Amino acid sequence: MTPHPHGRRRPLALLVLLLGMVAMALGPAPGASAADPGWWNPAARPAPDSQINVTGEPFKGTDAQGQVRGFVDAHDHIMSNEGFGGRLICGKAFSELGVADALKDCPEHYPDGSLAVFDFITKGGDGKHDPDGWPTFKDWPAHDSLTHQQNYYAWIERAWRGGQRVLVNDLVTNGVICSVYFFKDRSCDEMTSIRLQAQKTYDMQAYVDKMYGGTGKGWFRIVTDSAQAREVIAQGKLAVILGVETSEPFGCKMILDVSQCSKADIDRGLDELHRLGVRSMFLCHKFDNALCGVRFDGGALGTAINVGQFLSTGTFWQTEQCKGPQHDNPIGLAAAPAAQKELPAGVAVPQYASGAQCNTRGLTDLGEYAVRGMMKRKMMLEVDHMSVKAAGRAFDILESESYPGVISSHSWMDMDWLERLYKLGGFAAQYMNGSEAFSAEAKRTDALRDKYGVGYGYGTDMNGVGGWPGPRGATAPNAVQYPFRSVDGGSVIDKQTTGQRTWDFNTDGASHYGMVPDWIEDIRLVGGQGVVDDLFRGAESYLRTWGASEKHKAGVNLAAGAAASASSSEWNPFTSYAPGRAVDGNTGSRWASNWSDDQWLQIDLGSANLVSRVTLDWEAAYGKAYRIEVSTDGTNWQTAWSTTTGDGGLDTARFTGVTARHVRIHGVQRGTKWGYSLHEVGVYSS
């Protein structure tokens, strides 16, 4: 028998095949070979540059239930170095000239920080520090250095690689701080700064795209609707949303209680911001303005801001006793000499009664117009920084329209509003506190999140002059052990290195944005996996709030222009308070009853309709106890809803839908010595 010519080679071929299979099993995943480093690594990162110090493919897509996974930072300030005149926050988030140009101090901080005035004001001491950033980073960035760049693009990249999937970049500035600060290189106009910061954010997106080979290929993706955000996250990338946090939006400052803007200014401003891609915003911040009163600051910072309030508006903060359990922050009474010397001769910061902790200023008529304008444009309202009075009225308006777009992004809302926010469908995030405090507060509100089935967020507020978690110490219980795995388990995170400096969360704290994953690991060790799990559900909850806002449709007011009658109408020789004034669509007119209890206003809808919601916009003369009654024939009535604790303002009564042609508001007990008076009544089917 003649042997097969290849018989002796078969064992060798089998060995080669087996070795190949072993190599495939043990080698790098597809797309991560030496020839192809993976979609998440740029083809042309600048050199030299910061390291990322995270390995492994970022997770993509959603969980088994189709829900987005990942963390949400609901409050950050990537471009605040462009605000406040351009020299308050030193360093840039990126630079075409490279890291050495991006991460350098302000010129006046050289050679030893002697002229770092704002650093001295915010940190104390003498303000002196080593100004060198790249490559040594001896003194900054640091958790307690409030004047140096913390949002370098590569540090944000590390947070994304560590599991963050949503980032809200709040465009921020303050015209008064800019005007009084010694160093500046640009205009103090707030809207000019907002436009610049928006453009710089788009420039940063293009900068990252270039590293990855072209437009749309980078991980930093600015999104303008929730569906786009979900698509970006499904690709494993970071969805970036533009917000605005400024003190005088649209030029709406107030001087001696006189507004400096109009409704037309607000419409133009909102339209412009929407075109820029802005989808969330604050209406007031730090100073009372023509839109709303603010929630106060405490300590010496509060005194300094109150001085700024006077310089901006001509008036100091004014306080009153709170009317409910919510209250504004106590005003700081500590001296702030550097700020106080800016006051005119003979003018001093007033003293305040300890029992009066609420701002007398609430949401103005222009503020209400702005809130409704944001709703029309499907934008989300940030209620942090609003005074209790302003926030309460804002909630009234949102509830009257069942509008879910309300955000508390960094712990500046009175927490007694939290369930009201969740009930609407809003989203809440906590300021980036130390892991012990953050975990304790998260657990305190955990039952509410379970009740409403929502996740949790954080607001880093980096570059926001707030201060960040300090180190717990290398010997602290449950110290972070490097390297550690990301929450999803797919990435390995080691200590972060930029230039010659390596940061360790245990000894450095949250010095810059790249330490966000380390901070989350610290929370896991201190607060437990449950807190982190809630945070990992945060991106989905934020996008649900945004998506519901986009889908919101204003209900048809069945009462608009309907026939109305009343038990009585107050007589006045100069104006009419007839019943029809409460359904004429004009909030400047009103129905008013005689000055006695047991009064009613009745509305004929013209035909039978499903009725399940009634809104009542009370004038100062409101009902403390009253009923919403319905009828099909105008004779036989049933009570659909009632209260004995009415407090005026804008009330929304919700009840199980009932078919009715007639709706009656029946006053039982007045809230004042006057009668009952309603600017507008709305009747809705949903």
XYZ file of C-alpha atoms in Angstrom:
686
model
C 0.000 0.000 0.000
C 1.403 3.334 -0.999
C 1.447 5.946 1.860
C -0.508 9.276 1.438
C 1.966 11.985 0.428
C 0.688 14.347 3.224
C 0.179 11.750 5.929
C 3.110 12.846 8.072
C 1.973 16.525 8.109
C -1.506 15.961 9.625
C -0.383 15.997 13.309
C 1.466 19.277 12.696
C -1.595 20.830 11.009
C -3.819 19.795 13.913
C -1.362 21.321 16.396
C -1.337 24.623 14.492
C -5.152 24.623 14.402
C -5.409 23.947 18.151
C -2.890 26.673 18.971
C -4.863 29.088 16.814
C -8.086 28.252 18.652
C -6.386 28.780 22.026
C -5.011 32.123 20.864
C -8.483 33.193 19.766
C -9.951 32.199 23.136
C -7.297 33.927 25.247
C -6.439 36.875 23.035
C -7.974 40.349 22.882
C -11.597 40.752 21.872
C -12.427 41.513 18.238
C -11.788 45.160 17.538
C -9.153 45.430 20.269
C -6.133 43.924 18.506
C -2.846 45.688 18.159
C -3.847 46.615 14.613
C -7.247 47.888 15.779
C -7.139 49.359 19.315
C -10.920 49.639 19.552
C -13.508 52.242 18.611
C -13.166 53.916 22.004
C -9.498 54.818 21.529
C -8.621 57.752 19.245
C -6.467 57.231 16.188
C -4.579 60.480 16.764
C -4.565 61.723 20.352
C -2.339 64.796 20.833
C 1.095 64.115 22.267
C 1.925 64.821 24.968
C -1.423 64.643 26.724
C -3.189 63.431 29.833
C -3.551 59.709 30.355
C -7.000 58.136 30.773
C -5.924 55.109 32.840
C -9.018 53.054 32.007
C -8.868 49.846 29.985
C -11.708 47.859 28.450
C -14.506 48.625 26.013
C -17.144 51.097 27.234
C -20.519 49.397 27.527
C -23.100 50.042 24.837
C -26.831 49.967 24.589
C -29.500 49.222 27.126
C -30.371 46.559 29.645
C -32.699 43.602 29.078
C -35.720 45.841 29.700
C -34.628 48.338 27.061
C -33.583 50.959 29.608
C -30.480 53.102 29.300
C -27.709 52.273 31.738
C -25.241 54.742 33.149
C -24.641 57.742 35.368
C -25.868 61.287 34.819
C -24.103 64.470 35.860
C -26.986 66.934 35.804
C -24.883 70.010 36.575
C -21.391 70.792 35.277
C -19.644 73.873 33.853
C -17.163 72.769 31.206
C -16.681 76.236 29.732
C -16.943 78.555 32.740
C -13.381 79.728 32.099
C -14.958 81.672 29.221
C -17.402 83.404 31.613
C -16.976 86.101 34.282
C -14.694 88.127 31.996
C -12.466 85.166 31.114
C -10.009 85.271 34.039
C -11.922 83.935 37.048
C -11.431 80.233 36.191
C -7.929 79.594 34.868
C -7.168 77.021 32.179
C -9.185 75.578 29.291
C -11.120 72.385 28.659
C -9.118 71.859 25.461
C -6.696 73.681 23.202
C -5.595 73.177 19.624
C -2.120 74.071 20.923
C -2.137 71.105 23.293
C -2.309 70.292 26.980
C 0.444 72.703 28.027
C -1.590 75.604 26.652
C -4.893 74.302 28.006
C -3.730 73.596 31.546
C -1.888 76.750 32.482
C -2.729 79.345 35.102
C -4.036 82.887 34.575
C -1.238 85.356 33.773
C -1.721 87.342 36.988
C -1.221 84.210 39.115
C 2.481 84.106 38.189
C 4.988 83.818 39.774
C 3.526 82.729 43.114
C -0.221 83.447 43.155
C 0.116 86.758 45.015
C -2.499 88.348 42.741
C -4.845 85.358 42.776
C -7.525 87.487 44.408
C -10.464 85.187 43.770
C -8.467 82.200 45.001
C -7.823 84.115 48.231
C -11.530 85.011 48.588
C -12.782 81.459 48.005
C -10.066 79.409 49.677
C -8.623 81.649 52.336
C -4.990 81.884 53.298
C -2.951 84.309 51.254
C -3.928 82.962 47.836
C -0.355 81.975 47.061
C 0.212 78.776 45.099
C 2.452 77.228 42.480
C 0.864 78.488 39.253
C 2.377 75.796 37.039
C -0.138 73.345 35.699
C 1.296 71.050 33.057
C 3.402 69.070 33.653
C 3.932 69.270 37.435
C 0.444 70.180 38.789
C 1.889 70.732 42.240
C -1.015 72.762 43.651
C -3.844 72.404 41.138
C -6.253 71.037 40.191
C -7.317 70.226 43.748
C -10.598 69.584 45.528
C -10.359 72.921 47.347
C -8.928 75.024 44.517
C -11.956 76.794 43.063
C -10.235 78.914 40.426
C -8.515 76.314 38.232
C -9.733 74.178 35.359
C -11.200 70.836 36.430
C -12.958 69.893 33.186
C -10.093 69.113 30.839
C -11.540 67.007 27.999
C -9.426 63.915 28.815
C -10.667 63.959 32.415
C -14.247 64.015 31.145
C -13.278 61.145 28.852
C -12.182 59.159 31.910
C -15.572 59.750 33.566
C -17.317 58.545 30.402
C -15.089 55.459 30.271
C -16.017 54.861 33.934
C -19.747 54.640 33.205
C -21.170 58.159 32.837
C -23.539 58.488 29.897
C -25.247 61.881 30.338
C -23.583 65.227 31.098
C -25.412 68.550 31.358
C -23.066 71.403 30.508
C -24.504 74.531 32.126
C -23.309 77.688 30.392
C -22.638 80.050 33.274
C -21.528 83.593 34.051
C -22.370 86.593 36.219
C -22.146 90.145 34.952
C -21.673 91.738 38.371
C -18.845 89.416 39.439
C -17.241 90.097 36.070
C -17.561 93.864 36.464
C -16.066 94.046 39.962
C -13.295 91.491 39.427
C -9.941 93.094 38.778
C -8.885 90.932 35.846
C -10.841 90.378 32.643
C -10.164 90.234 28.933
C -13.681 90.368 27.462
C -17.187 91.780 27.778
C -19.245 91.212 30.931
C -22.497 90.910 28.962
C -24.056 87.641 30.077
C -25.740 86.628 26.820
C -22.520 87.309 24.881
C -20.721 84.917 27.230
C -23.459 82.290 26.926
C -23.157 82.358 23.138
C -19.374 81.981 23.350
C -19.582 79.053 25.778
C -22.100 77.284 23.561
C -19.810 77.717 20.559
C -16.804 76.472 22.550
C -18.754 73.341 23.505
C -19.412 72.614 19.834
C -15.731 73.342 19.140
C -14.767 70.775 21.780
C -17.006 68.215 20.086
C -15.202 68.898 16.807
C -11.831 68.675 18.609
C -12.668 65.197 19.906
C -14.156 64.146 16.548
C -10.892 65.051 14.820
C -9.006 62.605 17.027
C -11.372 59.836 15.964
C -11.232 60.487 12.252
C -13.977 62.954 11.451
C -17.344 64.498 12.157
C -19.616 62.425 14.367
C -16.998 59.815 15.264
C -15.968 61.014 18.720
C -17.399 60.049 22.097
C -18.440 63.619 23.084
C -21.858 64.127 21.447
C -24.034 67.221 21.923
C -27.678 66.179 21.711
C -30.822 68.266 21.332
C -33.577 65.725 21.958
C -34.014 62.653 24.124
C -34.219 60.211 21.203
C -30.870 61.446 19.924
C -29.442 61.038 23.421
C -30.625 57.418 23.534
C -29.029 56.733 20.146
C -25.717 58.187 21.308
C -25.768 56.123 24.503
C -26.667 52.995 22.517
C -23.376 53.567 20.682
C -21.584 53.646 24.039
C -20.878 57.390 23.859
C -21.554 60.392 26.116
C -24.722 62.449 25.545
C -24.009 66.128 26.310
C -26.934 68.486 26.945
C -26.632 72.265 27.048
C -28.153 74.182 29.953
C -27.944 77.789 31.182
C -27.276 79.060 34.711
C -26.869 82.806 34.759
C -28.107 85.733 36.835
C -29.614 88.004 34.186
C -30.847 85.869 31.269
C -32.098 87.842 28.248
C -30.983 91.041 30.012
C -33.730 90.512 32.604
C -32.056 92.340 35.440
C -33.922 94.543 37.865
C -32.875 98.024 38.979
C -34.682 99.516 41.982
C -37.500 97.026 41.421
C -37.955 98.046 37.787
C -37.592 95.314 35.171
C -35.060 95.906 32.416
C -36.623 93.412 29.978
C -39.947 92.692 28.287
C -41.951 89.676 27.149
C -40.542 90.227 23.662
C -36.996 90.037 25.093
C -37.877 86.756 26.797
C -39.305 85.259 23.603
C -36.269 86.320 21.578
C -33.938 84.982 24.253
C -35.657 81.629 24.583
C -35.768 81.221 20.815
C -32.057 81.991 20.543
C -31.119 79.599 23.340
C -33.226 76.866 21.781
C -31.459 77.378 18.439
C -28.112 77.075 20.249
C -29.244 73.681 21.563
C -30.083 74.696 25.139
C -32.737 72.432 26.644
C -32.665 73.272 30.371
C -32.116 76.496 32.293
C -32.325 78.450 35.520
C -34.387 81.646 35.495
C -32.476 83.202 38.411
C -29.116 82.557 40.013
C -27.532 84.263 43.036
C -29.192 87.677 42.500
C -32.892 88.568 42.419
C -33.769 89.559 38.867
C -36.813 90.589 36.837
C -37.980 86.959 36.679
C -37.645 85.613 40.215
C -36.217 85.902 43.695
C -33.332 83.635 44.690
C -32.546 81.177 47.432
C -29.941 82.859 49.638
C -26.298 81.933 50.257
C -24.878 81.664 53.781
C -21.655 82.631 55.502
C -19.205 85.217 54.244
C -20.014 84.139 50.676
C -23.636 85.085 51.326
C -22.579 88.517 52.498
C -20.444 88.982 49.396
C -23.274 87.904 47.104
C -25.691 90.212 48.917
C -23.276 93.038 48.159
C -23.329 91.934 44.528
C -27.120 91.909 44.692
C -27.047 95.576 45.760
C -24.513 96.538 43.093
C -26.623 94.793 40.458
C -30.130 95.806 41.492
C -29.835 98.717 43.911
C -31.514 96.650 46.638
C -30.320 94.112 49.196
C -32.104 90.822 49.799
C -35.340 91.222 51.741
C -36.729 88.550 54.040
C -40.010 87.534 55.632
C -41.316 84.699 57.767
C -41.937 81.570 55.735
C -45.543 80.543 55.180
C -44.900 76.796 55.035
C -42.318 74.175 56.013
C -40.004 75.139 53.153
C -37.470 77.892 53.730
C -34.581 79.594 51.979
C -31.025 79.334 53.270
C -30.216 81.624 56.221
C -28.456 84.709 54.918
C -24.795 84.873 55.784
C -24.007 87.526 58.387
C -20.247 86.956 58.451
C -18.106 89.827 57.223
C -16.740 89.809 53.672
C -14.412 92.834 53.718
C -13.169 92.525 50.142
C -16.737 92.683 48.860
C -18.129 95.163 51.384
C -15.566 97.812 50.500
C -17.221 97.947 47.054
C -20.352 99.464 48.622
C -20.910 103.229 48.343
C -20.051 105.333 51.371
C -22.738 105.139 54.037
C -24.281 101.931 52.665
C -24.062 98.751 54.745
C -25.366 95.207 54.448
C -28.537 95.007 56.569
C -29.065 92.715 59.544
C -31.766 90.058 59.299
C -34.147 88.542 61.838
C -33.240 84.914 62.529
C -36.882 83.840 62.219
C -37.337 85.335 58.746
C -35.728 82.879 56.337
C -37.777 83.390 53.163
C -37.129 85.796 50.324
C -39.988 88.283 49.908
C -39.533 88.006 46.150
C -41.162 85.160 44.263
C -41.896 84.493 40.604
C -42.776 87.746 38.835
C -45.307 88.105 36.022
C -42.385 88.091 33.585
C -41.052 84.995 35.352
C -44.370 83.228 34.869
C -44.277 84.229 31.211
C -40.777 82.729 30.926
C -41.855 79.462 32.617
C -44.746 79.094 30.182
C -42.431 80.017 27.319
C -40.056 77.233 28.318
C -42.968 74.793 28.425
C -44.040 75.780 24.903
C -40.519 75.060 23.706
C -40.383 71.759 25.664
C -37.447 72.983 27.762
C -36.777 71.792 31.311
C -36.953 74.238 34.215
C -34.202 74.173 36.849
C -35.750 75.159 40.198
C -32.530 75.144 42.242
C -31.613 78.733 43.230
C -35.267 79.831 43.108
C -36.613 81.260 46.351
C -39.241 79.173 48.127
C -41.897 81.605 46.977
C -40.703 81.438 43.356
C -40.299 77.657 43.327
C -43.739 77.159 44.863
C -45.391 79.239 42.163
C -43.361 77.483 39.461
C -44.571 74.115 40.755
C -48.137 75.468 40.727
C -47.804 76.365 37.042
C -46.198 73.055 36.079
C -48.867 71.107 37.953
C -51.661 73.093 36.330
C -50.397 71.871 32.945
C -49.179 68.414 34.099
C -45.762 69.371 32.725
C -42.981 66.995 33.865
C -39.957 69.071 32.858
C -38.630 70.118 36.254
C -35.074 69.474 37.453
C -33.266 69.864 40.771
C -29.673 69.294 39.751
C -27.393 70.124 42.686
C -29.140 70.209 46.086
C -30.289 73.839 46.022
C -34.003 73.072 46.213
C -35.717 72.758 49.597
C -36.047 68.975 49.895
C -39.644 69.299 51.105
C -40.461 69.869 47.420
C -38.974 66.496 46.385
C -42.135 64.417 46.271
C -43.914 67.202 44.432
C -41.126 67.071 41.840
C -41.269 63.289 41.496
C -45.062 63.310 41.257
C -44.812 65.599 38.238
C -42.257 63.298 36.593
C -39.213 65.467 37.295
C -35.617 64.474 38.050
C -33.405 65.149 41.078
C -29.637 64.990 41.537
C -27.507 65.615 44.596
C -24.474 67.871 44.777
C -21.140 66.015 44.619
C -20.701 65.737 48.373
C -18.265 63.448 50.196
C -19.188 59.769 50.041
C -20.488 59.632 53.634
C -22.764 62.664 53.286
C -23.823 61.753 49.754
C -24.725 58.197 50.748
C -26.638 59.328 53.834
C -28.746 61.776 51.846
C -29.321 59.206 49.090
C -30.598 56.701 51.643
C -32.795 59.334 53.285
C -34.680 59.859 50.014
C -34.486 56.257 48.812
C -38.096 55.439 49.721
C -39.378 58.238 47.493
C -37.341 56.976 44.535
C -38.702 53.493 45.102
C -42.240 54.878 45.286
C -41.911 56.654 41.944
C -39.577 54.144 40.284
C -36.801 56.613 39.482
C -33.026 56.657 39.524
C -30.691 59.242 41.012
C -28.114 61.682 39.716
C -25.223 63.810 40.868
C -24.284 67.386 40.066
C -20.513 67.790 40.107
C -20.740 71.574 39.596
C -17.050 71.492 38.638
C -15.639 74.871 37.620
C -18.638 76.167 39.587
C -16.770 77.585 42.609
C -18.341 75.161 45.068
C -15.705 72.858 46.558
C -15.577 69.084 46.165
C -15.034 65.961 48.287
C -11.744 65.995 50.124
C -9.633 62.912 50.818
C -10.702 60.428 53.498
C -7.095 59.264 53.882
C -5.152 56.222 52.730
C -5.771 54.495 56.076
C -9.505 55.269 56.211
C -11.883 52.295 56.461
C -12.894 50.973 53.046
C -10.320 53.022 51.160
C -10.424 52.801 47.367
C -8.179 49.998 46.143
C -6.560 50.511 42.728
C -7.179 49.216 40.170
C -10.927 48.604 40.450
C -13.660 47.639 38.004
C -16.315 49.967 36.651
C -19.866 49.463 37.872
C -20.845 47.635 34.691
C -17.828 45.346 35.169
C -16.372 45.892 31.704
C -13.570 48.356 32.405
C -10.588 48.438 34.753
C -9.838 51.827 36.334
C -6.414 52.715 37.710
C -5.012 55.887 39.277
C -5.211 58.871 36.955
C -1.996 60.455 35.681
C -1.557 63.760 33.896
C 1.979 64.895 33.193
C 4.136 64.194 36.253
C 1.214 64.014 38.703
C -0.786 60.923 39.658
C -3.967 61.407 41.689
C -5.171 58.972 44.339
C -8.732 59.580 45.536
C -7.839 58.450 49.042
C -5.237 61.186 49.459
C -6.328 63.794 46.887
C -10.120 63.644 46.866
C -12.135 64.821 43.864
C -9.486 67.101 42.396
C -10.799 67.100 38.833
C -13.495 65.568 36.643
C -11.454 62.462 35.965
C -11.933 61.462 39.613
C -15.682 60.932 39.203
C -15.320 57.135 38.759
C -13.054 56.995 41.833
C -15.640 58.963 43.822
C -18.366 56.550 42.762
C -16.194 53.636 43.870
C -15.735 55.405 47.212
C -19.529 55.712 47.495
C -19.880 51.986 46.789
C -17.426 51.174 49.568
C -18.920 53.628 52.068
C -22.612 53.708 51.176
C -23.113 50.320 49.582
C -24.046 48.951 46.186
C -27.650 50.108 46.505
C -26.686 53.787 46.302
C -24.552 53.134 43.216
C -27.336 51.085 41.606
C -29.693 54.048 41.983
C -27.069 56.278 40.372
C -26.608 53.798 37.518
C -30.323 54.143 36.780
C -29.957 57.922 36.677
C -29.421 58.378 32.935
C -32.658 56.522 32.153
C -34.666 58.624 34.609
C -33.253 61.897 33.293
C -34.117 60.905 29.725
C -37.632 59.907 30.763
C -38.201 63.373 32.215
C -36.815 64.979 29.069
C -38.781 62.701 26.749
C -42.042 63.261 28.623
C -41.471 67.018 28.367
C -41.014 66.736 24.610
C -44.216 64.713 24.255
C -46.276 66.971 26.503
C -49.357 68.476 24.896
C -51.227 71.295 26.530
C -54.741 70.198 27.375
C -57.747 71.902 25.817
C -59.337 74.264 28.323
C -63.034 73.391 28.124
C -63.925 76.471 30.173
C -62.326 79.020 27.821
C -65.007 81.498 26.765
C -67.793 79.409 28.313
C -70.934 80.860 29.854
C -70.452 81.591 33.551
C -72.682 82.616 36.429
C -72.091 83.250 40.120
C -73.787 83.598 43.476
C -72.663 87.245 43.537
C -70.236 89.695 41.977
C -68.487 92.515 43.770
C -69.605 95.921 42.490
C -67.050 98.483 41.417
C -67.796 101.679 39.465
C -64.519 101.489 37.519
C -64.212 97.828 36.509
C -66.255 94.668 36.157
C -65.837 91.586 38.327
C -68.496 89.628 36.431
C -68.324 85.777 36.364
C -67.209 85.719 32.735
C -63.974 87.463 33.700
C -62.740 84.136 35.168
C -62.969 82.345 31.811
C -61.947 85.092 29.357
C -58.320 83.963 28.991
C -57.011 87.222 30.465
C -55.050 86.778 33.697
C -55.313 90.531 34.275
C -59.085 90.355 34.802
C -60.991 88.466 37.516
C -64.295 87.464 39.040
C -64.822 88.579 42.644
C -67.661 87.656 44.986
C -69.249 89.551 47.829
C -67.339 89.509 51.118
C -68.955 86.478 52.712
C -68.674 82.684 52.759
C -70.849 80.236 50.789
C -70.226 81.786 47.357
C -69.953 79.966 44.045
C -68.858 80.357 40.446
C -70.587 78.109 37.910
C -69.386 77.315 34.374
C -71.507 75.816 31.574
C -69.237 73.853 29.219
C -71.980 73.773 26.576
C -72.099 69.976 26.354
C -71.187 66.936 28.404
C -67.437 66.279 28.610
C -65.077 64.100 30.592
C -63.719 66.305 33.399
C -60.763 65.223 35.549
C -58.723 68.378 36.249
C -59.635 71.904 37.306
C -57.122 74.737 37.749
C -57.860 77.839 39.820
C -55.691 80.952 39.621
C -56.675 82.843 42.777
C -56.313 86.560 43.321
C -55.263 87.658 46.825
C -58.802 86.852 48.045
C -58.692 83.050 47.960
C -60.651 80.112 49.266
C -59.280 78.233 52.257
C -62.058 75.631 52.137
C -63.900 74.973 48.881
C -65.366 72.225 46.711
C -65.265 71.366 43.007
C -68.785 70.226 42.107
C -69.992 68.753 38.809
C -73.406 68.249 37.246
C -74.905 67.016 33.990
C -78.055 69.167 34.220
C -77.082 72.162 36.346
C -79.489 71.091 39.081
C -78.147 67.909 40.629
C -74.588 68.290 41.897
C -71.912 65.954 43.197
C -68.600 66.817 44.824
C -65.609 65.724 42.734
C -62.897 67.254 44.914
C -62.551 69.381 48.044
C -60.000 70.937 50.383
C -59.920 72.701 53.722
C -56.288 73.810 53.461
C -56.240 76.086 50.422
C -53.445 78.682 50.478
C -54.146 80.709 47.361
C -51.928 81.005 44.342
C -52.493 78.548 41.523
C -54.330 75.401 42.633
C -54.777 72.229 40.612
C -57.562 69.808 41.548
C -57.226 66.296 40.094
C -59.861 63.614 40.453
C -61.215 60.487 38.781
C -62.710 61.510 35.459
C -66.462 62.167 35.483
C -68.824 63.196 32.699
C -70.295 66.649 33.301
C -71.592 69.720 31.484
C -71.504 72.062 34.468
C -68.611 72.735 36.864
C -69.001 74.768 40.058
C -66.372 76.155 42.422
C -68.182 76.390 45.756
C -66.458 78.480 48.410
C -67.051 77.280 51.981
C -64.510 79.341 53.967
C -62.578 82.421 52.851
C -58.855 82.669 53.325
C -58.998 86.455 53.852
C -61.461 89.092 55.085
C -62.480 89.722 51.471
C -64.586 87.443 49.299
C -63.489 84.860 46.711
C -61.679 86.078 43.619
C -60.408 84.091 40.628
C -58.320 85.373 37.733
C -58.880 82.259 35.636
C -60.492 78.835 35.910
C -59.430 75.973 33.644
C -61.372 72.753 33.103
C -59.658 69.788 31.419
C -60.370 66.211 30.444
C -56.851 65.017 31.280
